[in-house]
CSV table of C-alpha atoms in Angstrom, one decimal:
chain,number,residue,atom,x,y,z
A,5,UNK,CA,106.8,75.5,102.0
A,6,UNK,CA,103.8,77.7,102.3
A,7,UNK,CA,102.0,78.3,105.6
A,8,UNK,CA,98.7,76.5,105.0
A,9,UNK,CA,96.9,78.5,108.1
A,10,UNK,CA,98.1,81.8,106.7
A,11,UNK,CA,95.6,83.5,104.2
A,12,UNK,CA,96.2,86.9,102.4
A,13,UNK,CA,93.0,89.0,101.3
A,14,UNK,CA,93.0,92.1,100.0
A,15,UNK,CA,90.7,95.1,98.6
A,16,UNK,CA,90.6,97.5,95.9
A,17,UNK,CA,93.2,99.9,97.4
A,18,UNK,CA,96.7,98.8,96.2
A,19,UNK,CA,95.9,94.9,94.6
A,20,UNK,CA,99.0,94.7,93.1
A,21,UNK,CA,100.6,95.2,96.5
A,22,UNK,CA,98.8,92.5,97.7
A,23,UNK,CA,99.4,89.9,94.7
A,24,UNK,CA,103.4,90.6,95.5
A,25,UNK,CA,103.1,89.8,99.2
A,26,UNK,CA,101.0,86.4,98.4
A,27,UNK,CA,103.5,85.6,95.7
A,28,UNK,CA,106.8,86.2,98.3
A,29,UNK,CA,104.7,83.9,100.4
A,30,UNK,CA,103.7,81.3,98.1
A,31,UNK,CA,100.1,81.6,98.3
A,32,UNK,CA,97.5,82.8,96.3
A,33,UNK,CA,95.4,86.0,96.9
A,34,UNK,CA,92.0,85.0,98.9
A,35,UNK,CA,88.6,85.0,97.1
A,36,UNK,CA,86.9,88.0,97.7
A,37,UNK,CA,83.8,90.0,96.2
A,38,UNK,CA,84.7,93.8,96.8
A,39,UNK,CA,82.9,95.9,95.1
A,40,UNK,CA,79.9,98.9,95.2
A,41,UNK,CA,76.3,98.7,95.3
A,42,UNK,CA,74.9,101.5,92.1
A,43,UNK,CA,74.0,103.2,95.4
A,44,UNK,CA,77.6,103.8,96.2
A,45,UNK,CA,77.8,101.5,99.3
A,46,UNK,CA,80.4,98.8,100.1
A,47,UNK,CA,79.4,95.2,98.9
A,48,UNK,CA,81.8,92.5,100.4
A,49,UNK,CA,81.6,88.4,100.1
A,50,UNK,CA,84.3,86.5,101.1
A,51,UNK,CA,84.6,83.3,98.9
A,52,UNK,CA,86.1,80.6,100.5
A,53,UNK,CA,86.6,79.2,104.1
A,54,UNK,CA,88.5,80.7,106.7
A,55,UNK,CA,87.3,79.4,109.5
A,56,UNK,CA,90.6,79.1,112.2
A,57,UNK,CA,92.6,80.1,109.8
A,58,UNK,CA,95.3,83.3,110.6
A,59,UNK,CA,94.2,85.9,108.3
A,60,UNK,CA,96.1,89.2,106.7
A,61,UNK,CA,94.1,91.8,104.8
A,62,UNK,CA,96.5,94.0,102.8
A,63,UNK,CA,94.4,97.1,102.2
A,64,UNK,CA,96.3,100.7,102.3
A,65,UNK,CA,93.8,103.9,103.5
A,66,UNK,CA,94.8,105.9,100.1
A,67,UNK,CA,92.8,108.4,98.3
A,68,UNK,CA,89.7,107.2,97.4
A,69,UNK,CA,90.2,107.1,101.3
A,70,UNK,CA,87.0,107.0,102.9
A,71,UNK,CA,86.3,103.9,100.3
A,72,UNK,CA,89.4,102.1,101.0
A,73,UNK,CA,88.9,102.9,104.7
A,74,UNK,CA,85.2,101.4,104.7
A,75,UNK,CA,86.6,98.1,102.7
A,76,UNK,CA,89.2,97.2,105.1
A,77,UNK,CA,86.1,97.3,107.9
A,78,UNK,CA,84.0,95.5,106.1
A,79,UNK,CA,86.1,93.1,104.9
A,80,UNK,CA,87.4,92.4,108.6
A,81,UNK,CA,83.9,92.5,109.5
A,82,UNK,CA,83.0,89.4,107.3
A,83,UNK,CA,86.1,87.7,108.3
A,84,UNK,CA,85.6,88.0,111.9
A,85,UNK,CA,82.1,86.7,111.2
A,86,UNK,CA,83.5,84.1,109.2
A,87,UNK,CA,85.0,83.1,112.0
A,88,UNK,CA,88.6,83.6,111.4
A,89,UNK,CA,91.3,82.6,113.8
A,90,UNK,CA,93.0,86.0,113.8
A,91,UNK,CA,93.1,89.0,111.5
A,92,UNK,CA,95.6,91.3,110.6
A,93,UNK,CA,95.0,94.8,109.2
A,94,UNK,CA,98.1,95.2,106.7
A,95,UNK,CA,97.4,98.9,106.1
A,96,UNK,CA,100.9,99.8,104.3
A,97,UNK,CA,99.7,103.6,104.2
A,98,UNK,CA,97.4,104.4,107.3
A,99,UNK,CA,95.2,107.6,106.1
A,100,UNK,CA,94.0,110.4,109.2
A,101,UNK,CA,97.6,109.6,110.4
A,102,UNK,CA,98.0,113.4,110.2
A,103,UNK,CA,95.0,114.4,112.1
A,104,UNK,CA,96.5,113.3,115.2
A,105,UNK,CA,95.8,115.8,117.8
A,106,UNK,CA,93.9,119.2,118.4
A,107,UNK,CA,96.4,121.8,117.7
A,108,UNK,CA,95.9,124.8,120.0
A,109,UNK,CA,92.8,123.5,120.9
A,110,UNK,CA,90.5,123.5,117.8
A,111,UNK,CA,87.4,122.5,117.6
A,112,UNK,CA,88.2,119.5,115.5
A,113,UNK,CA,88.4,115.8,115.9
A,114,UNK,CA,91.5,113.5,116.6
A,115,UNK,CA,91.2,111.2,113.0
A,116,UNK,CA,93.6,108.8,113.8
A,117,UNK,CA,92.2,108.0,117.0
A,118,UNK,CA,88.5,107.6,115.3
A,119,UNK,CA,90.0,105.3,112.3
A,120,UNK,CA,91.9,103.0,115.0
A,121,UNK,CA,89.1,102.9,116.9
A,122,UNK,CA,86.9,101.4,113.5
A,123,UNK,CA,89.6,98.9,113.4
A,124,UNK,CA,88.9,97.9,116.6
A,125,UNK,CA,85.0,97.9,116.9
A,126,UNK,CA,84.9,95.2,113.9
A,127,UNK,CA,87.2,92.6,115.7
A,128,UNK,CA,90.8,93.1,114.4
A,129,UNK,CA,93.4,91.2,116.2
A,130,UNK,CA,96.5,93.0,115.3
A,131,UNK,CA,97.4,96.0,112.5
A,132,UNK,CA,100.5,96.2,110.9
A,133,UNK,CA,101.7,99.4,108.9
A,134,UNK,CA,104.6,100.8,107.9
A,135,UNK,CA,106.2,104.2,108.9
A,136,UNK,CA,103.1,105.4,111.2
A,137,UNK,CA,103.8,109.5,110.7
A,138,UNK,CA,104.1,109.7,114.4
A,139,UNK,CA,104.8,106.9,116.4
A,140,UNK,CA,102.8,107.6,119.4
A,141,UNK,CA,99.3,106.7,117.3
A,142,UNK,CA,100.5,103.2,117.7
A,143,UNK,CA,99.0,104.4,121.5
A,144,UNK,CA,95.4,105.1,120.0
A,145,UNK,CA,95.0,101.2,118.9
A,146,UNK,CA,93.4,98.9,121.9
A,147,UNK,CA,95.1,95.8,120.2
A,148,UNK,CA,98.9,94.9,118.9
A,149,UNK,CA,100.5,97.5,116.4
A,150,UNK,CA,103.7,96.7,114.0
A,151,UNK,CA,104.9,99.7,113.3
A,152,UNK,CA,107.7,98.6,110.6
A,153,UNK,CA,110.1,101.0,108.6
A,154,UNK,CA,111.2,100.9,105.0
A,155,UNK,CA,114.1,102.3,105.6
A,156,UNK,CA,116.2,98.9,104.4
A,157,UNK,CA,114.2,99.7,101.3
A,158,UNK,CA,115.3,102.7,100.8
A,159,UNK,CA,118.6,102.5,102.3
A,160,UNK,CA,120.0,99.8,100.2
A,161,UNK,CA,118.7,102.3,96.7
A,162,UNK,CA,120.9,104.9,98.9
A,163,UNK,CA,123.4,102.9,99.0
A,164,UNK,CA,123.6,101.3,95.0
A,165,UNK,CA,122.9,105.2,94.0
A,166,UNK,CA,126.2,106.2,96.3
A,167,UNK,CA,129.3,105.7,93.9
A,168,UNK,CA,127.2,108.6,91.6
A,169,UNK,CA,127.2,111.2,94.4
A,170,UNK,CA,130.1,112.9,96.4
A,171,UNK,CA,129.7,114.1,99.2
A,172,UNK,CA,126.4,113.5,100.6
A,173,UNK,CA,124.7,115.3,103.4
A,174,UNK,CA,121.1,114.0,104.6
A,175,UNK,CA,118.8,116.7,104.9
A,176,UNK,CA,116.1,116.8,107.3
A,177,UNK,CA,112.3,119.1,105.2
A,178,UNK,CA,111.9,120.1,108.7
A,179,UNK,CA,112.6,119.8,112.7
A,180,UNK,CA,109.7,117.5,112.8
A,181,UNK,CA,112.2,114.8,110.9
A,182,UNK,CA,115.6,115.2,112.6
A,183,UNK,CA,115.6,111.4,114.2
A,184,UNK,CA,114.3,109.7,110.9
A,185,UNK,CA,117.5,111.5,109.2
A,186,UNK,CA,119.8,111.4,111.8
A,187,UNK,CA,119.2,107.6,111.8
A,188,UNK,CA,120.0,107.5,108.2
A,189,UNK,CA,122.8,109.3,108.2
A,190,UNK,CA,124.6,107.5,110.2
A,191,UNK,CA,123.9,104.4,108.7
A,192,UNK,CA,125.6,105.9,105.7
A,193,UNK,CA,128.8,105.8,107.2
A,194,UNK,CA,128.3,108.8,109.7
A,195,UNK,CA,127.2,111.5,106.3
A,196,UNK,CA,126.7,115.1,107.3
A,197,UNK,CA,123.4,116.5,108.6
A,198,UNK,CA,121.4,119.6,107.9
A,199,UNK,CA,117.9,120.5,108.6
A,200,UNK,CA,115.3,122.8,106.7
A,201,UNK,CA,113.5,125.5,108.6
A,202,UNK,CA,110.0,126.3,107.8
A,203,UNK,CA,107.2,127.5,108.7
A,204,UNK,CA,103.7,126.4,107.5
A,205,UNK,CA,101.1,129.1,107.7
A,206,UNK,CA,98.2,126.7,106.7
A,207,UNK,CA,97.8,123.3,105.9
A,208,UNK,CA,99.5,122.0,102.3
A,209,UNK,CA,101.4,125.4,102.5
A,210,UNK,CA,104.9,125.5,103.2
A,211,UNK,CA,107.5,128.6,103.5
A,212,UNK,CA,111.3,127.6,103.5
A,213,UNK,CA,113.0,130.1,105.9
A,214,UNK,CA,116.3,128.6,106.4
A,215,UNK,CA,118.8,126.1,105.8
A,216,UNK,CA,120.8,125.1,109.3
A,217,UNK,CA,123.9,123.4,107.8
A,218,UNK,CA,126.2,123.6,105.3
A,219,UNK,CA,124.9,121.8,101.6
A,220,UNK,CA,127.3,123.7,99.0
A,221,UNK,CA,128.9,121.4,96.7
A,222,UNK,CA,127.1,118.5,97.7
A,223,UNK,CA,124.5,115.7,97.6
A,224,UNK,CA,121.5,116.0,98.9
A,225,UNK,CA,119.3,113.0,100.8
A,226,UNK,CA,115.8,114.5,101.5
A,227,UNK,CA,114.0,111.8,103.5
A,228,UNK,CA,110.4,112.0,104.8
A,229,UNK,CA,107.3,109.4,105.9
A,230,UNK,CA,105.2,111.0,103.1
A,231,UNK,CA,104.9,113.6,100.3
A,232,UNK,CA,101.6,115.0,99.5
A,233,UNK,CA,100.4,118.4,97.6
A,234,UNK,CA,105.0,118.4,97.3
A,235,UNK,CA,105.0,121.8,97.9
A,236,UNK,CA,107.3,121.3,101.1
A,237,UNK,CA,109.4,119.3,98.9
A,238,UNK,CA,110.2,121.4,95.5
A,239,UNK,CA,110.6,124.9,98.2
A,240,UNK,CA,113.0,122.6,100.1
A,241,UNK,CA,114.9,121.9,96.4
A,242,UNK,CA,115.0,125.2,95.7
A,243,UNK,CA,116.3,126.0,98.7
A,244,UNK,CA,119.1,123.8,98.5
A,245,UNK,CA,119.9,124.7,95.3
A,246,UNK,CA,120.3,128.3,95.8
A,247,UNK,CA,122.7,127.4,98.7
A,248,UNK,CA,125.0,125.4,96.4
A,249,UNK,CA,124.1,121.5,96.5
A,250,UNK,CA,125.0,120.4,93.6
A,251,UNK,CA,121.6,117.8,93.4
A,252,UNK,CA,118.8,117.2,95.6
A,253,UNK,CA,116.9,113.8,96.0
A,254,UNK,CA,114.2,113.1,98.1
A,255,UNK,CA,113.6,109.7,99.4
A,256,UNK,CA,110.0,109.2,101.0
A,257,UNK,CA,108.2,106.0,101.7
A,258,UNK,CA,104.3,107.3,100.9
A,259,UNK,CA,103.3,108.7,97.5
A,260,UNK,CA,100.3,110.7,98.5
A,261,UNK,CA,100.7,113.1,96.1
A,262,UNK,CA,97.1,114.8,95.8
A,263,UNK,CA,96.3,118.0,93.7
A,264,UNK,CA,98.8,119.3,91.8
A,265,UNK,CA,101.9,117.4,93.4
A,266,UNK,CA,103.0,115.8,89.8
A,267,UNK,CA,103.2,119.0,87.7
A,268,UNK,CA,104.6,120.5,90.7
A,269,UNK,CA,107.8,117.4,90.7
A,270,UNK,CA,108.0,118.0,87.1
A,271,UNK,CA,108.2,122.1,87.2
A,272,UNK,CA,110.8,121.6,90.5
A,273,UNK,CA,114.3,121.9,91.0
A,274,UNK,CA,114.2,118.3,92.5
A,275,UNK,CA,116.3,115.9,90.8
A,276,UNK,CA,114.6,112.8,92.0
A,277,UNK,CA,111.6,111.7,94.0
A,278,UNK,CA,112.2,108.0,95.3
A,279,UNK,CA,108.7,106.3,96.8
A,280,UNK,CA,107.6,102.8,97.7
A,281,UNK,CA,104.7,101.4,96.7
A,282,UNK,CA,102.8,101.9,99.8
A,283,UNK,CA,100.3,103.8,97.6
A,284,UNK,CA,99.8,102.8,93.3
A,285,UNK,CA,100.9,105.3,91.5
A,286,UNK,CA,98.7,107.4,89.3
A,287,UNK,CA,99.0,106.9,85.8
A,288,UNK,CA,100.1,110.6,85.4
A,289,UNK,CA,102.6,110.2,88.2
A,290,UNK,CA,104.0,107.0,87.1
A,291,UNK,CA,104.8,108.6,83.7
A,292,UNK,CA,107.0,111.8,85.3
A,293,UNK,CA,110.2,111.2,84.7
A,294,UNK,CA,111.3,112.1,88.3
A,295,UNK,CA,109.2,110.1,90.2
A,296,UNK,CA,110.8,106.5,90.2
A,297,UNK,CA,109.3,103.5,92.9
A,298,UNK,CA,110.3,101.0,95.1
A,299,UNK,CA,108.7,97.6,95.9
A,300,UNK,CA,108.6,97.0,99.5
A,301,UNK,CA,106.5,93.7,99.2
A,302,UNK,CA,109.2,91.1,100.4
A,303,UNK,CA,110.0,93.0,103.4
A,304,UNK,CA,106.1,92.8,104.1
A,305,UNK,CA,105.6,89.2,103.4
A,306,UNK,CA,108.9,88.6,105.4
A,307,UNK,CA,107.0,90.7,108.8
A,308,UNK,CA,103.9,88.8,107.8
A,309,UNK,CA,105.2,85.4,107.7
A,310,UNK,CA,107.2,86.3,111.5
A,311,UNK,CA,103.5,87.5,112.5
A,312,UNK,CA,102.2,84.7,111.7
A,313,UNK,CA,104.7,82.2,113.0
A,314,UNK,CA,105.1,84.7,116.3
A,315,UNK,CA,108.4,85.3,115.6
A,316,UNK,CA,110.5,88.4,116.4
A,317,UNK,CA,109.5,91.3,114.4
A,318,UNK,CA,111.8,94.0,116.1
A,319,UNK,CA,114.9,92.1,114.9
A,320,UNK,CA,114.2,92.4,111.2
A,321,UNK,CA,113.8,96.1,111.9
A,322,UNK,CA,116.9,96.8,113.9
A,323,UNK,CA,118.3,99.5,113.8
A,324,UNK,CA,116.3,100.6,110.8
């Protein structure tokens, strides 16, 4: 039976995501005007009562992001003024996430910190996301934070995939991501570990410098929290490939992939590029023949519905 004080809402950002969650749920998507004013500015109405009622808006920070970004306020804005028992942020993909400190002291703001602070200012309860790119943001929210993983996700493709590939060794694009494939690894029945080397002169630029562990004759598991511009990515394939692994896929929740990051898959040594759907795919990237995506919306309706009915959360997750 569906949980009549639980209402989903969502914006333009990732609707299909959205219409998945409801549907695992057994509800229908809330009514909601989103749309644009011809002077460019956010327009929201929300359509039906919620007063009391526990609300969830599912609404990922994706390119357009400052659009996407300034729906999700405003929709929690009218919501909280609507007078909604409690609201959720569902932001599957939480954009600034990598503007999340002042390297070497630059002149330049802390992103994350500014976004979470938006969330705050217009009244949301709680925010749930999924693989935050560093964990200690979760610090830089002054209400609740489920920070969930879609590592079953992609672990059970892992797994299925498995009987194809001998000898697999999880690879690590950098030092940065040792515990998210250490974790895997050994949920794959203890599997080998390596790590990639680089060094990144400049922001979306990657150099591979060196490979610490052995990949020659083998599988290779790439896993990472997101894959943008994929330069890190294809270097890290090449890599691998000139050291003898006999194929390389990459396994990575967020699709970012901004610029030239399709043509750059295509033109790679990569065999595979495994994402969620955190972020839609483009219709260019959704056509590549590498790029293939998983559907992560019943493990979200499963956290939403524990949210909701304040059940545990951490167990769902364990040892994820």
């Amino acid at each position: 039976m569906a949980d009549t004080r639980l209402m989903v809402f969502t914006g333009n950002a990732n609707p299909a995501l959205a219409r998945d969650v409801a549907g695992y749920l057994k509800l229908p998507v809330g009514k909601a005007t989103v749309e644009q004013f011809s002077d460019g500015e956010c327009q929201v109405e929300i359509e039906e009562n919620v007063r009391g009622r526990d609300v969830f808006v599912v609404q990922s920070t994706c390119q357009p992001t400052n659009d996407n970004l300034i729906e999700l306020l405003m929709m929690i804005d009218a919501l909280h003024r609507a007078s909604a028992g409690r609201i959720t942020a569902v932001v599957p993909y939480f954009g600034y996430a990598r503007q999340d400190r002042r390297p070497r002291s630059a002149r330049v703001p802390i992103s994350a910190k500014v976004a979470a602070s938006l969330l705050g200012t217009v009244g949301t309860d709680r925010v749930l996301t999924v693989d935050l790119h560093a964990d200690q943001i979760q610090g830089f929210f002054d209400m609740p934070v489920d920070n969930v993983y879609a590592s079953p996700v992609l672990l059970g493709d892992i797994w299925r995939q498995k009987q194809r590939d001998d000898n697999l060794v999880v690879v690590s694009p950098d030092v940065g991501g040792v515990v998210r494939a250490r974790a895997l690894a050994k949920r794959l029945d203890e599997a080998d570990l390596a790590i990639i080397d680089k060094r990144r002169p400049k922001a979306n630029e990657a150099k591979i410098m060196n490979i610490i562990g052995d990949v020659s004759g083998k599988s290779c598991i790439m896993v990472d929290d997101l894959v943008d511009t994929a330069g890190t990515l294809c270097q890290a394939a090449d890599a691998l490939k000139n050291q003898g692994a006999t194929k390389v896929r990459a396994y990575v929740t967020h699709p970012v992939l901004s610029g030239k990051a399709v043509e750059n898959i295509r033109n790679s040594r990569l065999d595979e590029l495994v994402v969620t759907d955190t972020i839609p795919l483009s219709a260019d990237a959704a056509a590549c023949g590498k790029i293939r995506q998983l559907h992560i919306a019943a493990l979200l309706a499963e956290t939403i519905r524990r949210v909701s009915a304040e059940e545990s959360v951490s167990t769902l997750y364990k040892d994820a």
